[in-house]
Amino acid sequence: MEEFDLDKRIFKGLEGLDMLKFAIINLVSCNGTKSISFSEVSCDYEVLRDKTDRRTCFFPFQLIFNYGVSFLESLEKASSDDIKNMEPHMKKAVLRLNAFYKSIEYNQTCLKKVFDMKLKGEEMAATETDISITLAEHLLGKLAPGESYKIDNKAREKKSCRCGCKVTPVFDGTGIGMKKQL
């Protein structure tokens, strides 16, 4: 029988969620819809406020992410058979999250190495593209279904990850909609 040994750190974040709240914002304008570098994006927003006393409206994390929180709470009590019998897409997500936590120390070291290059202002300091590659390879890509991800093909200085893992990322169009060049 297949045994599932889930990393307990998956559930650590469930503690204290009742204290986490979100303010809702209304995006007034944003140049992020244009083909520009992420660091050059600027957005104007308004915070949703109560109409009578103008206080900021906050919503509990659990209200917004109720399904995910409930799922993790039930997963914490799940047996290997429960995990084995999950719907395939749910099981795949659980195994992806578990693999992420099992290798988190390595990925944190890689992220820190590249972020420190940026902070120290070294001659060969990490560029925005370097940071994008490292985030994609050692954080976001590890959580993506099938570890499938692409980095914007308009990025400058396309190269392998600067942490030393030598992974060469996939650069391609990341826009939504028609891919054909006009």
PDB file of C-alpha atoms in Angstrom, residues 4-73:
ATOM      1  CA  PHE A   4       1.822   9.279   2.256  1.00  0.00           C
ATOM      2  CA  ASP A   5       4.106  11.114   4.644  1.00  0.00           C
ATOM      3  CA  LEU A   6       2.898  14.716   4.536  1.00  0.00           C
ATOM      4  CA  ASP A   7       5.279  17.390   5.765  1.00  0.00           C
ATOM      5  CA  LYS A   8       3.762  18.897   8.926  1.00  0.00           C
ATOM      6  CA  ARG A   9       4.862  22.401   7.852  1.00  0.00           C
ATOM      7  CA  ILE A  10       1.965  22.345   5.369  1.00  0.00           C
ATOM      8  CA  PHE A  11      -0.397  22.772   8.310  1.00  0.00           C
ATOM      9  CA  LYS A  12       1.630  25.197  10.409  1.00  0.00           C
ATOM     10  CA  GLY A  13       0.122  28.146   8.538  1.00  0.00           C
ATOM     11  CA  LEU A  14      -3.358  27.195   9.715  1.00  0.00           C
ATOM     12  CA  GLU A  15      -2.478  28.465  13.189  1.00  0.00           C
ATOM     13  CA  GLY A  16      -3.486  32.077  13.681  1.00  0.00           C
ATOM     14  CA  LEU A  17      -5.462  32.473  10.453  1.00  0.00           C
ATOM     15  CA  ASP A  18      -8.262  34.066  12.454  1.00  0.00           C
ATOM     16  CA  MET A  19      -5.975  37.087  12.967  1.00  0.00           C
ATOM     17  CA  LEU A  20      -5.203  37.509   9.245  1.00  0.00           C
ATOM     18  CA  LYS A  21      -7.456  39.972   7.425  1.00  0.00           C
ATOM     19  CA  PHE A  22      -7.602  41.571   3.986  1.00  0.00           C
ATOM     20  CA  ALA A  23      -8.574  45.079   3.024  1.00  0.00           C
ATOM     21  CA  ILE A  24     -10.398  45.180  -0.293  1.00  0.00           C
ATOM     22  CA  ILE A  25      -9.136  47.664  -2.857  1.00  0.00           C
ATOM     23  CA  ASN A  26     -10.619  49.095  -6.015  1.00  0.00           C
ATOM     24  CA  LEU A  27      -8.063  49.413  -8.794  1.00  0.00           C
ATOM     25  CA  VAL A  28      -8.546  52.885 -10.269  1.00  0.00           C
ATOM     26  CA  SER A  29      -5.839  52.785 -12.931  1.00  0.00           C
ATOM     27  CA  CYS A  30      -2.841  50.639 -13.753  1.00  0.00           C
ATOM     28  CA  ASN A  31      -0.248  50.644 -16.511  1.00  0.00           C
ATOM     29  CA  GLY A  32       0.371  46.924 -15.891  1.00  0.00           C
ATOM     30  CA  THR A  33      -1.843  46.063 -18.854  1.00  0.00           C
ATOM     31  CA  LYS A  34       0.854  47.398 -21.174  1.00  0.00           C
ATOM     32  CA  SER A  35       3.927  45.448 -22.173  1.00  0.00           C
ATOM     33  CA  ILE A  36       6.316  46.938 -19.619  1.00  0.00           C
ATOM     34  CA  SER A  37       8.726  45.633 -17.018  1.00  0.00           C
ATOM     35  CA  PHE A  38       7.140  44.543 -13.749  1.00  0.00           C
ATOM     36  CA  SER A  39       9.270  47.017 -11.798  1.00  0.00           C
ATOM     37  CA  GLU A  40       7.853  49.867 -13.880  1.00  0.00           C
ATOM     38  CA  VAL A  41       4.198  49.040 -13.196  1.00  0.00           C
ATOM     39  CA  SER A  42       2.291  51.615 -11.206  1.00  0.00           C
ATOM     40  CA  CYS A  43      -1.258  51.380  -9.920  1.00  0.00           C
ATOM     41  CA  ASP A  44      -3.649  53.814  -8.296  1.00  0.00           C
ATOM     42  CA  TYR A  45      -6.218  52.321  -5.972  1.00  0.00           C
ATOM     43  CA  GLU A  46      -8.846  53.166  -3.410  1.00  0.00           C
ATOM     44  CA  VAL A  47      -9.434  51.186  -0.239  1.00  0.00           C
ATOM     45  CA  LEU A  48     -13.015  50.024   0.290  1.00  0.00           C
ATOM     46  CA  ARG A  49     -14.456  51.918   3.244  1.00  0.00           C
ATOM     47  CA  ASP A  50     -17.594  51.692   5.346  1.00  0.00           C
ATOM     48  CA  LYS A  51     -20.096  54.250   4.013  1.00  0.00           C
ATOM     49  CA  THR A  52     -21.125  55.541   7.427  1.00  0.00           C
ATOM     50  CA  ASP A  53     -17.899  55.957   9.398  1.00  0.00           C
ATOM     51  CA  ARG A  54     -15.341  55.733   6.516  1.00  0.00           C
ATOM     52  CA  ARG A  55     -13.301  53.051   8.312  1.00  0.00           C
ATOM     53  CA  THR A  56     -11.413  50.559   6.163  1.00  0.00           C
ATOM     54  CA  CYS A  57     -13.367  47.345   5.563  1.00  0.00           C
ATOM     55  CA  PHE A  58     -11.446  44.204   6.477  1.00  0.00           C
ATOM     56  CA  PHE A  59     -12.443  40.649   5.623  1.00  0.00           C
ATOM     57  CA  PRO A  60     -11.145  37.527   7.403  1.00  0.00           C
ATOM     58  CA  PHE A  61      -8.762  35.300   5.455  1.00  0.00           C
ATOM     59  CA  GLN A  62     -10.993  32.316   6.170  1.00  0.00           C
ATOM     60  CA  LEU A  63     -14.011  34.030   4.627  1.00  0.00           C
ATOM     61  CA  ILE A  64     -12.179  34.643   1.362  1.00  0.00           C
ATOM     62  CA  PHE A  65     -10.320  31.306   1.255  1.00  0.00           C
ATOM     63  CA  ASN A  66     -12.831  29.112   3.102  1.00  0.00           C
ATOM     64  CA  TYR A  67     -12.642  26.174   0.685  1.00  0.00           C
ATOM     65  CA  GLY A  68      -8.845  25.961   0.814  1.00  0.00           C
ATOM     66  CA  VAL A  69      -8.664  26.361   4.593  1.00  0.00           C
ATOM     67  CA  SER A  70     -11.340  23.673   5.099  1.00  0.00           C
ATOM     68  CA  PHE A  71      -9.503  21.381   2.717  1.00  0.00           C
ATOM     69  CA  LEU A  72      -6.205  21.784   4.590  1.00  0.00           C
ATOM     70  CA  GLU A  73      -7.915  21.229   7.938  1.00  0.00           C
TER      71      GLU A  73
END
